[in-house]
Short mmCIF file of C-alpha atoms and ligand atoms in Angstrom, two decimals:
data_model
loop_
_atom_site.label_atom_id
_atom_site.label_comp_id
_atom_site.label_asym_id
_atom_site.label_seq_id
_atom_site.Cartn_x
_atom_site.Cartn_y
_atom_site.Cartn_z
CA MET A 1 123.47 175.05 134.27
CA ASN A 2 120.08 173.63 135.20
CA PHE A 3 118.28 171.15 132.94
CA GLU A 4 115.22 170.86 135.22
CA LEU A 5 111.95 172.41 134.15
CA SER A 6 110.16 174.49 136.77
CA GLU A 7 106.95 173.27 138.37
CA GLU A 8 105.01 175.77 136.28
CA GLN A 9 106.67 174.56 133.06
CA LEU A 10 105.88 170.95 133.95
CA MET A 11 102.23 171.91 134.51
CA ILE A 12 102.10 173.65 131.13
CA GLN A 13 103.65 170.58 129.50
CA GLN A 14 101.03 168.32 131.09
CA ALA A 15 98.17 170.67 130.16
CA ALA A 16 99.38 170.82 126.55
CA ARG A 17 99.84 167.04 126.42
CA ASP A 18 96.33 166.42 127.78
CA PHE A 19 94.87 168.94 125.36
CA ALA A 20 96.66 167.36 122.40
CA ASN A 21 95.51 163.85 123.29
CA HIS A 22 91.92 164.71 124.18
CA GLU A 23 91.12 167.60 121.84
CA CYS A 24 93.47 167.30 118.87
CA LEU A 25 93.89 163.57 118.38
CA PRO A 26 90.21 162.78 117.70
CA GLY A 27 89.57 163.84 114.12
CA VAL A 28 93.17 164.66 113.23
CA ILE A 29 93.16 162.14 110.34
CA GLU A 30 89.86 163.45 108.98
CA ARG A 31 90.96 167.10 109.21
CA ASP A 32 94.11 166.17 107.30
CA GLU A 33 92.19 164.29 104.61
CA LYS A 34 89.49 166.91 104.15
CA MET A 35 91.73 169.95 104.71
CA LEU A 36 89.60 171.16 107.61
CA PHE A 37 90.89 174.09 109.67
CA PRO A 38 90.95 173.10 113.40
CA LYS A 39 88.79 176.03 114.48
CA GLU A 40 87.30 174.33 117.51
CA GLN A 41 90.76 173.29 118.71
CA VAL A 42 92.19 176.78 118.22
CA LEU A 43 89.30 178.37 120.11
CA LYS A 44 89.88 175.96 123.00
CA LEU A 45 93.63 176.67 122.91
CA ALA A 46 92.72 180.34 123.15
CA GLY A 47 90.66 179.52 126.24
CA LEU A 48 93.75 177.93 127.80
CA GLY A 49 95.78 181.09 127.11
CA PHE A 50 97.94 179.30 124.51
CA MET A 51 97.38 181.79 121.68
CA GLY A 52 99.19 184.63 123.45
CA MET A 53 101.48 182.74 125.78
CA MET A 54 104.35 185.24 125.90
CA VAL A 55 102.22 188.39 125.95
CA ASN A 56 102.14 190.41 129.14
CA GLU A 57 98.98 189.84 131.19
CA LYS A 58 98.09 193.53 130.94
CA TYR A 59 97.48 192.93 127.20
CA GLY A 60 95.44 189.78 127.75
CA GLY A 61 98.33 187.31 127.43
CA ALA A 62 99.49 184.50 129.70
CA GLY A 63 102.73 186.33 130.64
CA LEU A 64 104.90 183.21 130.23
CA ASP A 65 108.45 182.82 128.98
CA THR A 66 109.59 181.48 125.60
CA LEU A 67 110.64 178.19 127.17
CA SER A 68 107.06 177.54 128.36
CA TYR A 69 105.83 178.35 124.87
CA VAL A 70 108.16 175.86 123.12
CA ILE A 71 107.29 173.18 125.67
CA ALA A 72 103.61 173.62 124.83
CA MET A 73 104.32 173.78 121.08
CA GLU A 74 106.16 170.45 121.20
CA GLU A 75 103.22 168.71 122.87
CA ILE A 76 100.61 170.08 120.46
CA ALA A 77 102.78 169.31 117.40
CA LYS A 78 103.38 165.74 118.58
CA VAL A 79 99.75 165.08 117.78
CA ASP A 80 98.59 167.78 115.37
CA ALA A 81 101.14 169.87 113.46
CA SER A 82 98.37 171.85 111.70
CA THR A 83 96.98 173.21 114.96
CA ALA A 84 100.56 173.82 116.12
CA VAL A 85 101.49 176.06 113.18
CA CYS A 86 98.40 178.20 113.69
CA MET A 87 99.42 178.58 117.33
CA SER A 88 103.03 179.34 116.40
CA VAL A 89 102.23 182.07 113.88
CA ASN A 90 99.84 183.84 116.25
CA ASN A 91 102.21 183.62 119.22
CA SER A 92 105.60 184.29 117.62
CA LEU A 93 105.05 186.33 114.51
CA VAL A 94 101.91 188.26 115.35
CA CYS A 95 101.60 188.76 119.13
CA TRP A 96 105.31 188.95 119.90
CA GLY A 97 105.97 191.35 117.02
CA LEU A 98 103.18 193.70 118.06
CA GLU A 99 104.11 193.67 121.72
CA ALA A 100 107.77 194.36 120.91
CA TYR A 101 107.30 197.06 118.28
CA GLY A 102 103.68 198.30 118.29
CA THR A 103 102.35 201.55 119.72
CA GLU A 104 100.19 201.55 122.85
CA GLU A 105 97.10 202.27 120.69
CA GLN A 106 97.93 199.34 118.37
CA LYS A 107 98.38 197.08 121.38
CA GLN A 108 95.05 198.10 122.90
CA GLN A 109 93.20 197.73 119.62
CA TYR A 110 94.83 194.59 118.18
CA LEU A 111 97.13 192.86 120.65
CA VAL A 112 94.53 192.45 123.39
CA PRO A 113 92.13 190.36 121.26
CA LEU A 114 94.98 188.63 119.36
CA ALA A 115 96.60 187.47 122.59
CA GLN A 116 93.25 186.12 123.77
CA GLY A 117 92.62 184.53 120.36
CA LYS A 118 89.05 185.80 120.59
CA LYS A 119 86.94 188.91 120.21
CA ASP A 120 83.24 188.90 121.13
CA ASN A 121 83.57 185.13 121.56
CA GLU A 122 84.62 184.71 117.93
CA LEU A 123 88.03 183.48 116.77
CA TYR A 124 90.45 186.42 116.42
CA ILE A 125 93.95 185.53 115.19
CA GLY A 126 96.58 187.05 112.92
CA ALA A 127 98.69 186.20 109.89
CA PHE A 128 102.13 187.33 108.73
CA LEU A 129 102.37 188.39 105.09
CA LEU A 130 105.96 188.54 103.84
CA SER A 131 106.22 185.90 101.08
CA GLU A 132 105.19 186.72 97.53
CA PRO A 133 105.11 184.80 94.24
CA GLU A 134 108.65 186.13 93.56
CA ALA A 135 109.84 186.79 97.10
CA GLY A 136 110.28 183.67 99.22
CA SER A 137 113.84 183.17 100.41
CA ASP A 138 114.74 186.41 98.60
CA ALA A 139 112.50 188.32 100.98
CA THR A 140 113.88 191.80 100.26
CA SER A 141 112.55 191.55 96.72
CA GLN A 142 109.06 192.82 97.66
CA HIS A 143 106.67 193.65 94.83
CA THR A 144 103.70 194.57 97.02
CA THR A 145 103.63 198.34 97.28
CA ALA A 146 102.43 200.68 100.02
CA GLU A 147 102.27 204.05 98.29
CA ASP A 148 102.50 207.01 100.67
CA MET A 149 99.32 209.06 100.13
CA GLY A 150 99.81 211.53 103.00
CA ASP A 151 97.66 210.25 105.83
CA TYR A 152 97.31 206.71 104.50
CA TYR A 153 99.12 204.05 102.44
CA LEU A 154 97.61 202.63 99.26
CA VAL A 155 98.47 198.93 99.18
CA ASN A 156 98.63 196.84 96.00
CA GLY A 157 100.08 193.38 95.38
CA THR A 158 99.82 189.69 96.13
CA LYS A 159 101.10 187.68 99.08
CA ASN A 160 101.61 183.90 98.94
CA TRP A 161 101.60 180.87 101.23
CA ILE A 162 99.87 182.70 104.04
CA THR A 163 99.26 180.55 107.13
CA ASN A 164 95.90 181.45 108.77
CA GLY A 165 95.14 183.18 105.46
CA SER A 166 91.35 182.90 105.65
CA SER A 167 90.83 182.48 109.39
CA ALA A 168 92.89 185.51 110.45
CA SER A 169 91.13 188.78 111.23
CA VAL A 170 94.32 190.82 111.03
CA TYR A 171 97.21 190.72 108.58
CA PHE A 172 100.74 192.04 109.21
CA VAL A 173 101.78 193.01 105.70
CA MET A 174 105.27 193.88 104.50
CA ALA A 175 105.18 196.25 101.51
CA GLN A 176 107.59 198.44 99.57
CA THR A 177 107.12 202.21 99.90
CA ASP A 178 110.43 203.53 98.58
CA ARG A 179 112.12 201.12 96.17
CA SER A 180 115.26 203.30 95.94
CA LYS A 181 115.97 202.46 99.59
CA GLY A 182 115.84 198.67 99.06
CA SER A 183 115.10 196.74 102.25
CA LYS A 184 115.03 200.04 104.17
CA GLY A 185 112.10 201.24 102.04
CA ILE A 186 109.78 198.47 103.27
CA ASN A 187 106.98 199.11 105.79
CA ALA A 188 105.09 196.71 108.05
CA LEU A 189 101.37 197.49 108.15
CA ILE A 190 98.51 196.14 110.24
CA ILE A 191 95.66 195.51 107.81
CA GLU A 192 92.21 194.34 108.89
CA LYS A 193 90.93 191.55 106.67
CA GLY A 194 87.54 193.19 106.21
CA LEU A 195 88.89 196.26 104.36
CA PRO A 196 87.65 196.82 100.77
CA GLY A 197 90.08 195.61 98.09
CA ILE A 198 91.23 192.42 99.84
CA THR A 199 90.68 189.08 98.08
CA VAL A 200 91.53 185.78 99.74
CA GLY A 201 92.55 183.12 97.20
CA PRO A 202 91.46 179.47 97.36
CA LYS A 203 92.91 177.20 100.04
CA GLU A 204 96.15 175.56 98.92
CA ASN A 205 95.92 171.76 98.49
CA LYS A 206 99.11 170.88 100.34
CA MET A 207 101.24 167.77 100.92
CA GLY A 208 101.19 168.23 104.70
CA ILE A 209 99.78 170.39 107.51
CA ARG A 210 96.60 170.13 105.48
CA GLY A 211 94.41 171.35 108.34
CA SER A 212 96.15 174.71 108.44
CA ASP A 213 94.62 177.18 106.01
CA THR A 214 97.17 178.46 103.54
CA HIS A 215 96.05 181.04 100.99
CA SER A 216 97.29 183.77 98.70
CA ILE A 217 95.97 187.23 99.53
CA GLN A 218 95.51 189.96 96.96
CA PHE A 219 95.42 193.69 97.74
CA THR A 220 93.88 196.11 95.27
CA ASP A 221 93.96 199.79 96.24
CA VAL A 222 93.56 199.00 99.93
CA LYS A 223 93.66 202.15 102.07
CA VAL A 224 95.60 201.65 105.30
CA PRO A 225 95.83 204.46 107.89
CA LYS A 226 99.37 205.63 108.73
CA ALA A 227 98.58 204.84 112.38
CA ASN A 228 98.66 201.16 111.38
CA ARG A 229 102.36 201.16 110.46
CA ILE A 230 104.49 199.16 112.89
CA GLY A 231 107.62 201.04 113.88
CA LYS A 232 109.26 203.89 112.01
CA GLU A 233 109.06 204.50 108.26
CA GLY A 234 111.24 201.86 106.54
CA PHE A 235 111.41 199.54 109.57
CA GLY A 236 109.30 196.81 107.91
CA PHE A 237 112.08 194.48 106.77
CA LYS A 238 113.96 194.65 110.06
CA PHE A 239 110.65 194.03 111.81
CA ALA A 240 110.05 190.94 109.67
CA MET A 241 113.55 189.56 110.28
CA GLN A 242 113.48 190.24 114.00
CA VAL A 243 110.07 188.63 114.35
CA LEU A 244 111.18 185.64 112.26
CA ASN A 245 114.13 185.05 114.61
CA GLY A 246 111.56 184.22 117.28
CA GLY A 247 109.21 182.52 114.82
CA ARG A 248 111.98 180.10 113.92
CA ILE A 249 112.15 178.96 117.55
CA GLY A 250 108.42 178.21 117.38
CA ILE A 251 108.73 176.27 114.12
CA ALA A 252 111.74 174.41 115.52
CA ALA A 253 109.49 173.37 118.40
CA GLN A 254 106.83 172.28 115.94
CA ALA A 255 109.46 170.17 114.13
CA LEU A 256 110.60 168.76 117.47
CA GLY A 257 107.02 167.76 118.24
CA ILE A 258 106.72 165.92 114.93
CA ALA A 259 110.06 164.15 115.49
CA ALA A 260 109.25 163.24 119.10
CA GLY A 261 105.76 162.08 118.15
CA ALA A 262 107.15 159.86 115.39
CA TYR A 263 109.78 158.50 117.77
CA GLU A 264 107.31 157.74 120.59
CA ARG A 265 104.92 156.00 118.21
CA SER A 266 107.83 153.96 116.85
CA VAL A 267 108.98 152.85 120.31
CA ASN A 268 105.43 151.75 121.19
CA TYR A 269 105.00 149.93 117.89
CA ALA A 270 108.42 148.24 118.12
CA ASN A 271 107.57 146.91 121.57
CA GLU A 272 104.29 145.41 120.34
CA ARG A 273 105.04 144.19 116.83
CA LYS A 274 106.65 140.76 116.62
CA THR A 275 108.71 139.28 113.79
CA PHE A 276 110.90 136.17 113.80
CA GLY A 277 109.48 135.24 117.21
CA LYS A 278 110.27 138.42 119.15
CA PRO A 279 109.21 142.07 119.43
CA ILE A 280 110.97 144.02 116.68
CA ILE A 281 112.58 146.27 119.32
CA ASN A 282 114.84 143.31 120.06
CA HIS A 283 116.24 143.38 116.53
CA GLN A 284 119.39 145.46 116.45
CA ALA A 285 118.43 147.06 113.13
CA ILE A 286 115.38 148.60 114.83
CA GLN A 287 117.20 149.43 118.06
CA PHE A 288 119.84 151.40 116.18
CA LYS A 289 117.18 153.43 114.40
CA LEU A 290 115.40 154.18 117.69
CA ALA A 291 118.68 155.03 119.41
CA ASP A 292 119.52 157.55 116.70
CA MET A 293 116.00 158.99 116.82
CA ALA A 294 116.17 159.38 120.63
CA THR A 295 119.55 161.11 120.37
CA ARG A 296 118.59 163.53 117.60
CA VAL A 297 115.26 164.37 119.25
CA GLU A 298 117.03 165.20 122.51
CA ALA A 299 119.70 167.24 120.68
CA SER A 300 116.95 169.22 118.92
CA ARG A 301 115.20 169.86 122.22
CA LEU A 302 118.40 171.18 123.81
CA LEU A 303 119.12 173.51 120.87
CA ILE A 304 115.55 174.83 121.04
CA TYR A 305 115.65 175.36 124.80
CA LYS A 306 118.99 177.17 124.38
CA ALA A 307 117.49 179.51 121.74
CA ALA A 308 114.43 180.11 123.96
CA LEU A 309 116.66 180.91 126.93
CA ASP A 310 118.79 183.26 124.81
CA LYS A 311 115.58 185.11 123.91
CA ASP A 312 114.32 185.15 127.49
CA THR A 313 117.65 186.49 128.80
CA ASN A 314 117.82 189.23 126.13
CA LYS A 315 120.81 187.75 124.30
CA ASP A 316 121.05 187.86 120.50
CA TYR A 317 119.20 184.73 119.39
CA THR A 318 119.57 185.11 115.61
CA ILE A 319 122.10 182.29 115.37
CA SER A 320 120.73 180.02 118.08
CA SER A 321 117.23 180.17 116.56
CA ALA A 322 118.62 179.39 113.08
CA MET A 323 120.62 176.46 114.47
CA ALA A 324 117.59 175.15 116.36
CA LYS A 325 115.37 175.40 113.30
CA VAL A 326 117.71 173.78 110.79
CA PHE A 327 118.59 170.94 113.14
CA ALA A 328 115.09 170.24 114.43
CA SER A 329 113.43 170.41 111.01
CA GLU A 330 115.97 168.08 109.42
CA THR A 331 115.56 165.76 112.40
CA ALA A 332 111.77 165.83 111.95
CA MET A 333 111.97 164.86 108.27
CA TRP A 334 114.49 162.12 108.93
CA ALA A 335 112.80 160.75 112.09
CA ALA A 336 109.34 160.66 110.51
CA THR A 337 110.75 158.78 107.50
CA GLU A 338 112.45 156.29 109.84
CA ALA A 339 109.18 155.92 111.75
CA VAL A 340 107.40 154.91 108.54
CA GLN A 341 110.17 152.39 107.85
CA ILE A 342 109.91 150.90 111.35
CA HIS A 343 106.13 150.58 110.94
CA GLY A 344 106.57 148.89 107.53
CA GLY A 345 103.28 148.56 105.63
CA TYR A 346 101.35 149.90 108.63
CA GLY A 347 103.41 153.06 108.43
CA TYR A 348 102.18 153.63 104.92
CA VAL A 349 98.50 153.82 105.88
CA LYS A 350 96.76 156.64 107.68
CA GLU A 351 95.61 155.00 110.95
CA TYR A 352 99.14 154.79 112.30
CA HIS A 353 99.73 158.56 111.95
CA VAL A 354 103.39 158.39 110.95
CA GLU A 355 102.72 158.83 107.20
CA ARG A 356 101.01 162.14 108.06
CA MET A 357 103.96 163.11 110.25
CA MET A 358 106.31 162.41 107.35
CA ARG A 359 104.24 164.71 105.10
CA ASP A 360 103.89 167.35 107.84
CA ALA A 361 107.62 167.34 108.61
CA LYS A 362 108.63 168.53 105.13
CA ILE A 363 107.25 172.04 105.50
CA THR A 364 109.35 172.70 108.60
CA GLN A 365 112.41 172.64 106.30
CA ILE A 366 110.75 175.25 104.09
CA TYR A 367 108.68 177.88 105.89
CA GLU A 368 109.95 180.68 108.14
CA GLY A 369 113.23 180.38 106.26
CA THR A 370 114.34 177.23 104.41
CA SER A 371 117.17 175.09 105.75
CA GLU A 372 119.36 176.85 103.20
CA VAL A 373 118.37 180.28 104.56
CA GLN A 374 119.17 179.13 108.12
CA ARG A 375 122.61 178.07 106.87
CA ILE A 376 123.03 181.50 105.24
CA VAL A 377 122.19 183.16 108.57
CA ILE A 378 124.64 180.93 110.49
CA GLY A 379 127.34 181.02 107.80
CA ARG A 380 127.31 184.80 107.38
CA SER A 381 127.84 185.27 111.10
CA LEU A 382 130.98 183.13 110.84
CA ALA A 383 132.28 185.21 107.93
CA LYS A 384 131.98 188.36 110.03
N1 CAA B 1 117.76 189.18 112.16
C1 CAA B 1 117.89 190.51 112.20
N2 CAA B 1 118.20 191.25 111.12
C2 CAA B 1 118.40 190.59 109.96
C3 CAA B 1 118.27 189.19 109.85
C4 CAA B 1 117.94 188.47 111.01
N3 CAA B 1 117.78 187.15 111.00
N4 CAA B 1 118.51 188.82 108.56
C5 CAA B 1 118.78 189.94 107.89
N5 CAA B 1 118.69 191.01 108.73
C6 CAA B 1 118.92 192.43 108.40
C7 CAA B 1 120.35 192.64 107.93
O1 CAA B 1 121.21 192.85 109.03
C8 CAA B 1 120.20 193.85 107.04
O2 CAA B 1 120.16 195.01 107.83
P1 CAA B 1 121.17 196.25 107.51
O3 CAA B 1 120.83 196.66 106.11
O4 CAA B 1 120.82 197.27 108.54
O5 CAA B 1 122.55 195.70 107.63
C9 CAA B 1 118.83 193.70 106.43
O6 CAA B 1 118.11 192.81 107.31
C10 CAA B 1 118.86 193.11 105.04
O7 CAA B 1 119.52 191.87 105.15
P2 CAA B 1 120.49 191.26 104.05
O8 CAA B 1 121.28 192.37 103.39
O9 CAA B 1 121.24 190.15 104.68
O10 CAA B 1 119.41 190.74 103.00
P3 CAA B 1 119.47 189.61 101.92
O11 CAA B 1 118.64 190.06 100.79
O12 CAA B 1 120.88 189.20 101.66
O13 CAA B 1 118.64 188.38 102.58
C11 CAA B 1 118.01 186.62 104.10
C12 CAA B 1 118.83 187.89 103.84
C13 CAA B 1 118.60 186.08 105.39
C14 CAA B 1 118.16 185.58 103.01
C15 CAA B 1 116.53 187.02 104.30
O14 CAA B 1 115.97 187.52 103.11
C16 CAA B 1 115.66 185.88 104.82
O15 CAA B 1 115.66 185.60 106.02
N6 CAA B 1 114.91 185.21 103.91
C17 CAA B 1 113.92 184.18 104.35
C18 CAA B 1 112.57 184.80 104.56
C19 CAA B 1 111.69 183.98 105.41
O16 CAA B 1 112.08 183.44 106.45
N7 CAA B 1 110.43 183.91 105.03
C20 CAA B 1 109.44 183.22 105.82
C21 CAA B 1 108.07 183.71 105.45
S1 CAA B 1 106.98 183.83 106.79
C22 CAA B 1 106.39 182.26 107.05
O17 CAA B 1 106.83 181.29 106.50
C23 CAA B 1 105.34 182.22 108.10
C24 CAA B 1 104.38 181.12 107.98
O18 CAA B 1 103.37 181.26 107.34
C25 CAA B 1 104.57 179.88 108.75
#
């Protein structure tokens, strides 16, 4: 077993770290306050090849492994979790899903610009539309319909909590075609945002990751060509689950970034801040907190690297990705809360960043499968 990163992975880590500190850090507080989508940052990430990291170079991607991707995700999320989730959705849910299951025509038409994050020099990213007002954790309970009209599907319904909802050019939409078949009657469709009948709802005013644009999307009699279905008829739910297995590794890395960022800021602060005549790091109460944070951050990182390696070596990564996500997201929430405590009053104001990290951390326990859903996935495998 080798715990060393390759030279290439170390270079990616450094590039991501530099990018986060020079391009994401300035303005991160303002984007959070004003709910501004980090368009400039995402366009620059695209220029670095970070929007299609795992996509084969022949489709415009960077041709890297999953481990390189999670290393980069951690660094971006340490500084700016809103930019990181945009990157994660495009890489894991959109690009990976299309490369794994799309037709050659779909790849040429959609994957090439999605992997580059740009088309005609304009932002070109995707979104993943599974959740609905009444289908969150209970994802098989789809109410959006894709009626088979012969050579096209007629799509009607509403999707909720869509990351990249207004900035995406392409939506991957799960919709029910044959209700009698349950989850096997669901199709995954590539729908261009510009089609008639699509309405993007207002931006959600969220607790955290306020820079990321989260919207509901409504479909009214939207005509989608059959050629835009991903995989065989009825493959949509399996597609969503398979794609989410990888997505959960990306969100675990986002959570790791938040936890590690909160930890690093706390170590720096504890070395500088003095109480009772000495830096607070010399108080055992603070040392114990930092020791636990260091341990849980490292344990999260190892679980995430293990899940990434399972994926890269073609092993089943359903369980390892669920374990990585539940552990890293719970670590992020806990570590960010401890970071605020260590910072005291300073932790409660915006300039010190950790209050934002605490708000950002919460969503990692909710999206791409709640902590409870991850435990269902792990627990069911034990019952088998
Ligand atoms: N990997 C592969 N296949 C899976 C799977 C997984 N993780 N989970 C389920 N499946 C398969 C099952 O094997 C089953 O297939 P068969 O019928 O062939 O056996 C099929 O999918 C249906 O599964 P279940 O019978 O287990 O379905 P269920 O109704 O009991 O629900 C669930 C299972 C695990 C709870 C699932 O609904 C789930 O994962 N829910 C959470 C959904 C989710 O993660 N949503 C995130 C939204 S996207 C998002 O957040 C993106 C963003 O913007 C950041």
